[in-house]
Amino acid sequence: MTETPAPPRTSPLHDRHEALGASFTDFGGWNMPVRYTSDLAEHHAVRETAGLFDISHMAEFVVAGPRAAAFLDYVLAGRLSAMKVGKAKYSLVLAASGGIVDDVIVYRTGPQSFLVIANAGNRDAVAAALDAAQGTWAPASDASTGSATVASAAAASTGSATAAAASTGSATAAAASTGSATAAAATSAADATSADAAAAVPEPVEGTSPRSFAVVAGSTGLRVEDVTDSYALIALQGPEARGILGSIPGVEITGTPLAELGYYAWTEGVFEGASLFVARTGYTGEDGYELMIPTAQAGALWDAVLASGRDAGLVPCGLAARDTLRLEAGMPLYGHELSRDIVPAQAGLGRVVAVDKPAFVGKDGLSSAPGDAPVLVGLVAQRRRAGRAGYAVLHGDDVVGEITSGALSPTLGHPVAMAFVAPAASDPGTELTIDVRGTRIPATVTALPFYRRNA
């Protein structure tokens, strides 16, 4: 018997979007705003002033404990242990084959704690990857050590018995397995660093006291927890973003001041008594911030940001504008430029992989990946008709690739696209054509991104 698909989930801000007249679409299993007024107007607002996006559909995982950095070095493609507290890093979750399970942003929130943000549609896949990696990583460090499985609200909501059981997992003492100190010494070190932090994340329950995001797990071992349902996430993007954020009544930055906060870094704040996580990251090619707050305070924060930015030209923006903005910035979208069938080097992400790590998920698969696989390129056309995902790319009469994303660029005024093409046709300046519904449209291979903001 075929099961009825679950209805799309809604953001904690859904009522706000309806009141603003948003149109909605199913994206990654969530009913999210696709536009409020005009795709073009929202796109231009982000490039010229500022736009506000609800990205609460993104998935959030906390990884904490004395072994958290070593675990992330194993489960992710990059070297997260080298990242300083207060910084962020783009990384990849790989399958054993070397294919891409998801791309993620990782924030180091303390010496022994990290926040991992994944794509909405891959929440279960990332939770499964974190669980599976603990099974293959733990024996490499100490087979006798217990390991926590992902406390996954996502899996519980899908009726997964495995994930429901995972939520009962608890971190166990693992310091003795590090080979660098006794368990007692490791516990003492953890307790000492805990004194510098306010509390452990997450504490996402409505009505609880505000807690700090700069944390260290006080116990030994490893804790991995899915906290997606406890937080809302909004993105304030555009040239006016800093001024708007700094003027919001009720927002107090308690960590690094905004004027000193570098790109791919985060700071702490408070909004109306609730802990506010402020990251200088985004998915638009513009400067801006992503704000994470407990769901109970999400509506008030959304209202306050919109009200404070109204005179500066801030508008609410939907997923349609976000897609053309990220395309101009050459940023990949999972399911288009990234998939389990694509290895990082094909997508121009070879630099993300720390290939010299002694072991990580996907390492063996990457070493056997074919060298002649299609590679991701940018394509620029001069006519008004844009290539769309799935359209064939030709060199002469030979099909050499396929469009993954394409649109008429609102900022540049001409069509742009990303495509996977044969390596022999991938050099910048190569003249190709795109089959747009039976019409050959000339296009030139170009380096990504198509658009760079002024520093």
CSV table of C-alpha atoms in Angstrom, one decimal:
chain,number,residue,atom,x,y,z
A,1,MET,CA,0.0,0.0,0.0
A,2,THR,CA,1.4,3.4,-1.0
A,3,GLU,CA,1.8,5.8,1.9
A,4,THR,CA,0.4,9.3,1.5
A,5,PRO,CA,3.2,11.9,1.5
A,6,ALA,CA,3.3,14.1,4.5
A,7,PRO,CA,2.1,17.6,3.8
A,8,PRO,CA,4.7,20.3,3.6
A,9,ARG,CA,5.9,21.8,6.8
A,10,THR,CA,5.5,25.5,7.6
A,11,SER,CA,7.9,28.0,9.0
A,12,PRO,CA,7.4,29.6,12.4
A,13,LEU,CA,6.9,32.8,10.4
A,14,HIS,CA,4.2,31.4,8.1
A,15,ASP,CA,1.5,33.7,9.4
A,16,ARG,CA,3.7,36.7,8.8
A,17,HIS,CA,4.2,35.6,5.2
A,18,GLU,CA,0.5,35.2,4.6
A,19,ALA,CA,-0.2,38.6,6.0
A,20,LEU,CA,2.4,40.1,3.6
A,21,GLY,CA,0.7,38.5,0.7
A,22,ALA,CA,3.4,35.9,-0.2
A,23,SER,CA,2.9,33.2,-2.8
A,24,PHE,CA,4.2,29.8,-1.6
A,25,THR,CA,6.0,26.8,-3.0
A,26,ASP,CA,7.0,23.4,-1.7
A,27,PHE,CA,10.8,23.5,-1.2
A,28,GLY,CA,12.6,20.7,0.5
A,29,GLY,CA,9.3,19.5,2.1
A,30,TRP,CA,8.5,23.0,3.4
A,31,ASN,CA,5.8,25.4,2.3
A,32,MET,CA,8.0,28.5,1.9
A,33,PRO,CA,7.5,32.0,0.3
A,34,VAL,CA,8.5,32.1,-3.4
A,35,ARG,CA,7.7,35.8,-3.8
A,36,TYR,CA,5.8,38.7,-2.1
A,37,THR,CA,5.5,41.2,-4.9
A,38,SER,CA,7.9,40.8,-7.9
A,39,ASP,CA,10.9,38.5,-8.4
A,40,LEU,CA,12.7,41.3,-10.1
A,41,ALA,CA,11.9,43.9,-7.5
A,42,GLU,CA,13.0,41.6,-4.7
A,43,HIS,CA,16.2,40.7,-6.5
A,44,HIS,CA,17.1,44.3,-7.2
A,45,ALA,CA,16.4,45.3,-3.6
A,46,VAL,CA,19.1,42.8,-2.3
A,47,ARG,CA,21.6,44.1,-4.8
A,48,GLU,CA,20.9,47.8,-4.2
A,49,THR,CA,19.5,48.1,-0.6
A,50,ALA,CA,18.5,45.0,1.4
A,51,GLY,CA,16.2,42.0,1.5
A,52,LEU,CA,14.9,39.8,4.3
A,53,PHE,CA,14.5,36.1,3.7
A,54,ASP,CA,13.0,33.4,5.9
A,55,ILE,CA,15.3,30.4,5.8
A,56,SER,CA,13.9,28.5,8.7
A,57,HIS,CA,13.6,25.4,6.5
A,58,MET,CA,17.4,24.9,6.8
A,59,ALA,CA,18.5,22.1,9.1
A,60,GLU,CA,20.7,22.7,12.2
A,61,PHE,CA,22.8,20.2,14.1
A,62,VAL,CA,24.9,20.7,17.2
A,63,VAL,CA,28.1,18.7,17.5
A,64,ALA,CA,29.8,19.0,20.9
A,65,GLY,CA,32.2,17.3,23.2
A,66,PRO,CA,36.0,16.9,23.5
A,67,ARG,CA,36.0,14.7,20.4
A,68,ALA,CA,33.7,17.0,18.3
A,69,ALA,CA,36.5,18.5,16.1
A,70,ALA,CA,38.1,15.1,15.4
A,71,PHE,CA,34.6,13.7,14.5
A,72,LEU,CA,33.9,16.5,12.1
A,73,ASP,CA,37.3,16.1,10.5
A,74,TYR,CA,36.2,12.6,9.7
A,75,VAL,CA,32.6,13.1,8.7
A,76,LEU,CA,33.2,16.2,6.6
A,77,ALA,CA,35.5,16.9,3.7
A,78,GLY,CA,37.3,19.9,5.2
A,79,ARG,CA,39.6,20.2,8.3
A,80,LEU,CA,37.2,21.7,10.8
A,81,SER,CA,39.6,21.2,13.7
A,82,ALA,CA,41.8,24.0,12.4
A,83,MET,CA,38.9,26.6,12.5
A,84,LYS,CA,39.0,29.2,15.3
A,85,VAL,CA,36.1,29.8,17.7
A,86,GLY,CA,33.9,32.5,16.2
A,87,LYS,CA,34.6,31.5,12.6
A,88,ALA,CA,32.6,29.7,9.9
A,89,LYS,CA,33.6,27.3,7.2
A,90,TYR,CA,31.9,25.9,4.1
A,91,SER,CA,32.2,22.1,3.8
A,92,LEU,CA,30.8,19.0,2.3
A,93,VAL,CA,29.2,15.8,3.5
A,94,LEU,CA,30.4,13.0,1.3
A,95,ALA,CA,29.2,9.5,0.6
A,96,ALA,CA,31.6,6.6,0.6
A,97,SER,CA,31.7,6.9,-3.2
A,98,GLY,CA,33.0,10.5,-2.9
A,99,GLY,CA,29.7,11.9,-4.1
A,100,ILE,CA,28.1,14.9,-2.4
A,101,VAL,CA,25.4,14.2,0.2
A,102,ASP,CA,25.1,17.9,1.0
A,103,ASP,CA,27.0,21.1,1.3
A,104,VAL,CA,27.0,22.7,4.8
A,105,ILE,CA,28.2,25.7,6.7
A,106,VAL,CA,29.9,24.9,10.0
A,107,TYR,CA,30.3,27.4,12.8
A,108,ARG,CA,32.7,26.8,15.7
A,109,THR,CA,30.8,28.0,18.7
A,110,GLY,CA,33.3,26.9,21.3
A,111,PRO,CA,36.6,25.0,21.8
A,112,GLN,CA,34.5,21.8,21.8
A,113,SER,CA,31.3,22.7,20.1
A,114,PHE,CA,30.1,23.3,16.5
A,115,LEU,CA,26.9,24.3,14.7
A,116,VAL,CA,26.3,22.6,11.4
A,117,ILE,CA,23.7,24.1,9.0
A,118,ALA,CA,22.5,21.8,6.2
A,119,ASN,CA,19.9,22.1,3.4
A,120,ALA,CA,16.3,21.5,4.2
A,121,GLY,CA,15.8,18.7,1.7
A,122,ASN,CA,18.8,16.9,3.1
A,123,ARG,CA,18.0,17.0,6.8
A,124,ASP,CA,17.4,13.3,7.1
A,125,ALA,CA,20.4,12.5,4.8
A,126,VAL,CA,22.8,14.5,6.9
A,127,ALA,CA,21.4,13.1,10.1
A,128,ALA,CA,21.9,9.6,8.7
A,129,ALA,CA,25.4,10.5,7.6
A,130,LEU,CA,26.3,11.7,11.0
A,131,ASP,CA,24.9,8.6,12.6
A,132,ALA,CA,26.7,6.3,10.1
A,133,ALA,CA,30.0,8.1,10.5
A,134,GLN,CA,30.0,7.5,14.3
A,135,GLY,CA,29.8,3.8,13.6
A,136,THR,CA,32.9,3.8,11.3
A,137,TRP,CA,34.8,6.6,13.1
A,138,ALA,CA,34.5,5.3,16.7
A,139,PRO,CA,36.4,2.0,16.1
A,140,ALA,CA,39.3,4.0,14.6
A,141,SER,CA,39.6,6.0,17.8
A,142,ASP,CA,38.4,3.5,20.4
A,143,ALA,CA,36.0,0.7,19.7
A,144,SER,CA,35.1,0.5,23.4
A,145,THR,CA,33.9,4.1,23.5
A,146,GLY,CA,30.2,4.8,23.3
A,147,SER,CA,29.1,7.3,20.7
A,148,ALA,CA,25.9,9.4,20.6
A,149,THR,CA,23.6,9.1,17.7
A,150,VAL,CA,21.8,12.0,16.3
A,151,ALA,CA,18.9,13.1,18.4
A,152,SER,CA,16.8,13.7,15.3
A,153,ALA,CA,13.5,15.5,15.6
A,154,ALA,CA,13.3,15.2,11.8
A,155,ALA,CA,13.5,11.4,11.9
A,156,ALA,CA,11.1,11.2,14.7
A,157,SER,CA,8.6,13.2,12.7
A,158,THR,CA,8.9,10.7,9.8
A,159,GLY,CA,8.2,7.7,12.0
A,160,SER,CA,11.7,6.4,11.6
A,161,ALA,CA,12.3,3.8,14.4
A,162,THR,CA,16.1,4.2,13.9
A,163,ALA,CA,16.0,7.9,14.5
A,164,ALA,CA,13.6,7.7,17.4
A,165,ALA,CA,16.0,5.3,19.1
A,166,ALA,CA,18.9,7.7,18.2
A,167,SER,CA,17.3,10.4,20.3
A,168,THR,CA,18.0,8.4,23.4
A,169,GLY,CA,21.8,8.2,22.7
A,170,SER,CA,24.0,9.8,25.3
A,171,ALA,CA,27.6,10.8,25.2
A,172,THR,CA,30.0,8.5,27.0
A,173,ALA,CA,33.5,9.0,28.4
A,174,ALA,CA,36.0,9.0,25.6
A,175,ALA,CA,39.0,11.0,26.8
A,176,ALA,CA,41.1,7.9,27.4
A,177,SER,CA,40.8,7.0,23.8
A,178,THR,CA,42.5,10.2,22.6
A,179,GLY,CA,45.9,8.9,23.6
A,180,SER,CA,46.9,12.4,24.8
A,181,ALA,CA,45.5,12.4,28.4
A,182,THR,CA,43.7,10.3,30.9
A,183,ALA,CA,39.9,10.5,31.1
A,184,ALA,CA,40.2,12.4,34.3
A,185,ALA,CA,42.5,15.0,32.7
A,186,ALA,CA,40.2,15.4,29.7
A,187,THR,CA,37.2,15.8,32.0
A,188,SER,CA,39.1,18.4,34.0
A,189,ALA,CA,40.0,20.3,30.8
A,190,ALA,CA,36.4,20.2,29.6
A,191,ASP,CA,35.2,21.6,32.9
A,192,ALA,CA,37.7,24.4,32.8
A,193,THR,CA,36.7,25.5,29.4
A,194,SER,CA,33.1,25.2,30.4
A,195,ALA,CA,33.6,28.0,32.9
A,196,ASP,CA,34.2,30.4,30.0
A,197,ALA,CA,30.8,29.6,28.4
A,198,ALA,CA,27.3,30.5,29.6
A,199,ALA,CA,25.7,27.1,28.9
A,200,ALA,CA,25.4,24.3,26.4
A,201,VAL,CA,23.4,24.6,23.2
A,202,PRO,CA,20.8,23.8,22.5
A,203,GLU,CA,18.3,25.1,25.0
A,204,PRO,CA,15.5,25.7,22.5
A,205,VAL,CA,12.4,25.3,24.6
A,206,GLU,CA,9.9,28.2,24.7
A,207,GLY,CA,9.8,30.0,28.0
A,208,THR,CA,13.3,29.1,29.0
A,209,SER,CA,15.9,31.6,30.0
A,210,PRO,CA,18.2,33.0,27.2
A,211,ARG,CA,21.4,31.0,26.8
A,212,SER,CA,24.7,31.7,25.1
A,213,PHE,CA,25.7,30.1,21.8
A,214,ALA,CA,29.4,30.2,22.7
A,215,VAL,CA,29.5,26.9,24.5
A,216,VAL,CA,31.6,23.9,25.4
A,217,ALA,CA,30.1,20.5,26.3
A,218,GLY,CA,30.9,19.8,29.9
A,219,SER,CA,30.9,16.0,29.5
A,220,THR,CA,33.4,13.9,27.6
A,221,GLY,CA,32.7,12.0,24.4
A,222,LEU,CA,30.5,13.3,21.6
A,223,ARG,CA,27.0,14.7,21.4
A,224,VAL,CA,25.2,15.2,18.1
A,225,GLU,CA,21.8,16.7,18.2
A,226,ASP,CA,19.3,17.9,15.6
A,227,VAL,CA,17.9,21.2,16.8
A,228,THR,CA,16.1,22.3,13.6
A,229,ASP,CA,12.7,22.5,15.1
A,230,SER,CA,13.8,24.7,18.0
A,231,TYR,CA,15.1,27.7,16.0
A,232,ALA,CA,14.1,30.0,13.3
A,233,LEU,CA,16.6,31.4,10.8
A,234,ILE,CA,16.3,34.6,8.8
A,235,ALA,CA,18.8,36.2,6.4
A,236,LEU,CA,19.2,40.0,6.1
A,237,GLN,CA,21.2,40.5,2.9
A,238,GLY,CA,22.3,43.6,0.9
A,239,PRO,CA,24.5,46.7,1.1
A,240,GLU,CA,22.3,48.2,3.8
A,241,ALA,CA,22.3,45.1,6.0
A,242,ARG,CA,24.8,46.2,8.6
A,243,GLY,CA,23.1,49.6,9.2
A,244,ILE,CA,19.7,48.0,9.5
A,245,LEU,CA,20.9,45.3,11.9
A,246,GLY,CA,22.6,47.9,14.0
A,247,SER,CA,19.5,50.0,14.3
A,248,ILE,CA,16.9,47.4,15.4
A,249,PRO,CA,15.3,48.2,18.8
A,250,GLY,CA,15.8,45.4,21.2
A,251,VAL,CA,18.8,43.9,19.5
A,252,GLU,CA,22.0,44.1,21.5
A,253,ILE,CA,25.3,42.7,20.1
A,254,THR,CA,27.1,41.2,23.1
A,255,GLY,CA,30.0,39.6,21.3
A,256,THR,CA,32.2,40.9,18.5
A,257,PRO,CA,30.8,44.3,17.3
A,258,LEU,CA,29.3,44.2,13.8
A,259,ALA,CA,31.9,46.7,12.6
A,260,GLU,CA,34.7,44.2,13.6
A,261,LEU,CA,32.9,41.0,12.4
A,262,GLY,CA,34.7,39.5,9.4
A,263,TYR,CA,33.1,37.5,6.6
A,264,TYR,CA,32.4,33.9,7.5
A,265,ALA,CA,32.4,34.7,11.2
A,266,TRP,CA,29.7,34.9,13.9
A,267,THR,CA,28.9,36.9,17.0
A,268,GLU,CA,26.4,36.8,19.9
A,269,GLY,CA,23.5,39.0,20.7
A,270,VAL,CA,20.3,39.3,22.6
A,271,PHE,CA,16.9,40.2,21.3
A,272,GLU,CA,14.2,40.9,23.9
A,273,GLY,CA,15.9,38.6,26.3
A,274,ALA,CA,16.4,35.7,23.9
A,275,SER,CA,19.9,34.6,22.7
A,276,LEU,CA,20.6,35.7,19.2
A,277,PHE,CA,23.2,34.0,16.9
A,278,VAL,CA,24.4,36.5,14.3
A,279,ALA,CA,26.5,35.1,11.4
A,280,ARG,CA,28.1,37.2,8.6
A,281,THR,CA,27.2,34.6,5.9
A,282,GLY,CA,24.7,34.3,3.1
A,283,TYR,CA,23.6,32.9,-0.2
A,284,THR,CA,23.1,35.9,-2.4
A,285,GLY,CA,26.6,37.3,-3.3
A,286,GLU,CA,25.9,40.3,-1.2
A,287,ASP,CA,27.2,41.2,2.3
A,288,GLY,CA,24.7,40.4,5.0
A,289,TYR,CA,23.8,38.4,8.1
A,290,GLU,CA,22.0,35.2,9.0
A,291,LEU,CA,20.1,35.4,12.4
A,292,MET,CA,19.2,32.4,14.4
A,293,ILE,CA,16.8,32.7,17.3
A,294,PRO,CA,14.5,30.4,19.3
A,295,THR,CA,11.1,30.0,17.5
A,296,ALA,CA,9.2,31.7,20.3
A,297,GLN,CA,10.9,35.0,19.5
A,298,ALA,CA,11.1,34.6,15.7
A,299,GLY,CA,8.0,36.6,14.8
A,300,ALA,CA,8.9,39.6,16.9
A,301,LEU,CA,12.4,39.6,15.4
A,302,TRP,CA,11.1,39.4,11.8
A,303,ASP,CA,8.7,42.3,12.5
A,304,ALA,CA,11.5,44.4,14.1
A,305,VAL,CA,13.9,43.9,11.2
A,306,LEU,CA,11.3,44.8,8.6
A,307,ALA,CA,10.2,47.9,10.6
A,308,SER,CA,13.8,49.1,11.1
A,309,GLY,CA,14.8,48.6,7.5
A,310,ARG,CA,11.7,50.1,5.8
A,311,ASP,CA,13.1,53.6,5.3
A,312,ALA,CA,16.4,52.1,3.9
A,313,GLY,CA,14.4,50.1,1.3
A,314,LEU,CA,14.4,46.7,3.0
A,315,VAL,CA,11.7,44.3,1.5
A,316,PRO,CA,10.8,40.7,2.3
A,317,CYS,CA,12.1,38.4,-0.4
A,318,GLY,CA,11.2,34.9,-1.5
A,319,LEU,CA,12.9,31.9,-2.9
A,320,ALA,CA,12.7,33.0,-6.5
A,321,ALA,CA,14.9,36.0,-5.9
A,322,ARG,CA,17.2,33.9,-3.8
A,323,ASP,CA,17.7,31.6,-6.7
A,324,THR,CA,18.6,34.3,-9.2
A,325,LEU,CA,20.9,36.0,-6.7
A,326,ARG,CA,22.8,32.8,-5.9
A,327,LEU,CA,23.0,31.9,-9.6
A,328,GLU,CA,24.7,35.3,-10.4
A,329,ALA,CA,27.1,34.7,-7.5
A,330,GLY,CA,28.0,31.2,-8.9
A,331,MET,CA,26.8,29.4,-5.8
A,332,PRO,CA,25.7,25.8,-6.2
A,333,LEU,CA,22.3,24.5,-5.4
A,334,TYR,CA,21.9,20.9,-4.2
A,335,GLY,CA,20.0,18.8,-6.7
A,336,HIS,CA,21.2,21.0,-9.5
A,337,GLU,CA,25.0,21.5,-9.3
A,338,LEU,CA,25.5,19.1,-6.4
A,339,SER,CA,24.4,15.5,-5.9
A,340,ARG,CA,25.6,12.0,-4.9
A,341,ASP,CA,26.6,11.5,-8.5
A,342,ILE,CA,28.9,14.5,-8.5
A,343,VAL,CA,32.3,14.6,-6.7
A,344,PRO,CA,33.7,17.9,-5.4
A,345,ALA,CA,36.3,18.4,-8.1
A,346,GLN,CA,33.7,18.3,-10.8
A,347,ALA,CA,31.7,21.1,-9.2
A,348,GLY,CA,34.8,23.3,-8.7
A,349,LEU,CA,35.0,22.4,-5.0
A,350,GLY,CA,38.2,20.4,-4.9
A,351,ARG,CA,39.7,23.0,-2.7
A,352,VAL,CA,37.1,22.3,0.0
A,353,VAL,CA,38.5,18.7,0.5
A,354,ALA,CA,41.5,18.3,2.8
A,355,VAL,CA,42.9,15.4,0.9
A,356,ASP,CA,45.9,15.0,3.2
A,357,LYS,CA,43.7,14.0,6.2
A,358,PRO,CA,44.5,10.4,7.1
A,359,ALA,CA,40.9,9.3,7.0
A,360,PHE,CA,37.5,10.8,6.2
A,361,VAL,CA,34.3,9.6,4.7
A,362,GLY,CA,34.6,9.5,0.9
A,363,LYS,CA,38.4,9.5,0.8
A,364,ASP,CA,38.7,6.1,-0.9
A,365,GLY,CA,35.9,6.9,-3.3
A,366,LEU,CA,37.6,10.2,-4.4
A,367,SER,CA,40.8,8.4,-5.1
A,368,SER,CA,39.1,6.2,-7.7
A,369,ALA,CA,36.9,8.9,-9.3
A,370,PRO,CA,37.3,9.1,-13.1
A,371,GLY,CA,39.3,12.0,-14.4
A,372,ASP,CA,37.3,12.6,-17.5
A,373,ALA,CA,33.9,13.3,-15.8
A,374,PRO,CA,32.0,16.5,-16.8
A,375,VAL,CA,32.9,19.7,-15.0
A,376,LEU,CA,30.9,22.7,-13.9
A,377,VAL,CA,31.3,25.9,-15.9
A,378,GLY,CA,29.6,29.2,-16.3
A,379,LEU,CA,27.9,30.1,-19.6
A,380,VAL,CA,27.1,33.6,-20.8
A,381,ALA,CA,24.7,34.3,-23.7
A,382,GLN,CA,23.9,37.6,-25.4
A,383,ARG,CA,20.3,37.0,-26.5
A,384,ARG,CA,17.3,37.3,-24.2
A,385,ARG,CA,16.4,33.6,-24.1
A,386,ALA,CA,18.0,31.8,-21.2
A,387,GLY,CA,19.0,28.1,-21.0
A,388,ARG,CA,17.2,26.2,-18.2
A,389,ALA,CA,18.0,23.2,-16.2
A,390,GLY,CA,18.1,20.1,-18.4
A,391,TYR,CA,18.8,21.9,-21.7
A,392,ALA,CA,21.5,20.4,-23.8
A,393,VAL,CA,24.9,22.1,-24.4
A,394,LEU,CA,26.6,21.5,-27.8
A,395,HIS,CA,30.0,22.0,-29.3
A,396,GLY,CA,29.4,22.0,-33.0
A,397,ASP,CA,26.9,19.2,-33.5
A,398,ASP,CA,28.1,17.2,-30.5
A,399,VAL,CA,26.2,17.3,-27.2
A,400,VAL,CA,28.9,18.0,-24.6
A,401,GLY,CA,26.9,18.8,-21.5
A,402,GLU,CA,23.7,19.9,-19.8
A,403,ILE,CA,22.5,23.1,-18.1
A,404,THR,CA,22.0,22.7,-14.3
A,405,SER,CA,20.7,26.3,-13.6
A,406,GLY,CA,20.0,29.2,-15.8
A,407,ALA,CA,18.1,32.5,-16.0
A,408,LEU,CA,18.1,35.9,-17.5
A,409,SER,CA,20.3,37.8,-15.0
A,410,PRO,CA,18.4,40.7,-13.5
A,411,THR,CA,21.6,42.4,-12.5
A,412,LEU,CA,23.6,41.9,-15.7
A,413,GLY,CA,20.8,42.0,-18.2
A,414,HIS,CA,21.8,38.9,-20.2
A,415,PRO,CA,21.3,35.2,-19.8
A,416,VAL,CA,23.7,33.2,-17.5
A,417,ALA,CA,23.8,29.5,-16.8
A,418,MET,CA,25.8,26.9,-15.0
A,419,ALA,CA,26.3,23.6,-16.8
A,420,PHE,CA,28.3,20.4,-16.6
A,421,VAL,CA,30.3,19.9,-19.8
A,422,ALA,CA,33.0,17.6,-21.1
A,423,PRO,CA,36.5,18.8,-19.9
A,424,ALA,CA,37.6,19.3,-23.5
A,425,ALA,CA,34.9,22.0,-23.8
A,426,SER,CA,35.4,23.7,-20.4
A,427,ASP,CA,38.1,26.3,-21.1
A,428,PRO,CA,37.0,29.9,-20.6
A,429,GLY,CA,36.3,31.5,-23.9
A,430,THR,CA,35.1,28.3,-25.6
A,431,GLU,CA,32.2,29.0,-27.9
A,432,LEU,CA,29.3,26.6,-27.4
A,433,THR,CA,25.5,26.6,-28.1
A,434,ILE,CA,22.5,25.9,-25.9
A,435,ASP,CA,19.5,24.1,-27.3
A,436,VAL,CA,16.7,26.3,-26.2
A,437,ARG,CA,13.5,24.5,-27.3
A,438,GLY,CA,15.0,23.6,-30.7
A,439,THR,CA,16.9,26.9,-31.2
A,440,ARG,CA,20.6,27.1,-30.9
A,441,ILE,CA,21.6,30.0,-28.7
A,442,PRO,CA,25.4,30.9,-28.8
A,443,ALA,CA,27.0,30.9,-25.4
A,444,THR,CA,30.6,31.4,-24.1
A,445,VAL,CA,32.3,29.5,-21.3
A,446,THR,CA,33.2,31.9,-18.5
A,447,ALA,CA,34.8,31.6,-15.1
A,448,LEU,CA,32.4,31.8,-12.1
A,449,PRO,CA,31.0,33.8,-10.5
A,450,PHE,CA,29.1,36.0,-13.0
A,451,TYR,CA,28.7,38.8,-10.4
A,452,ARG,CA,30.9,40.1,-7.6
A,453,ARG,CA,29.8,42.8,-5.2
A,454,ASN,CA,32.0,45.8,-4.6
A,455,ALA,CA,34.1,45.4,-1.5
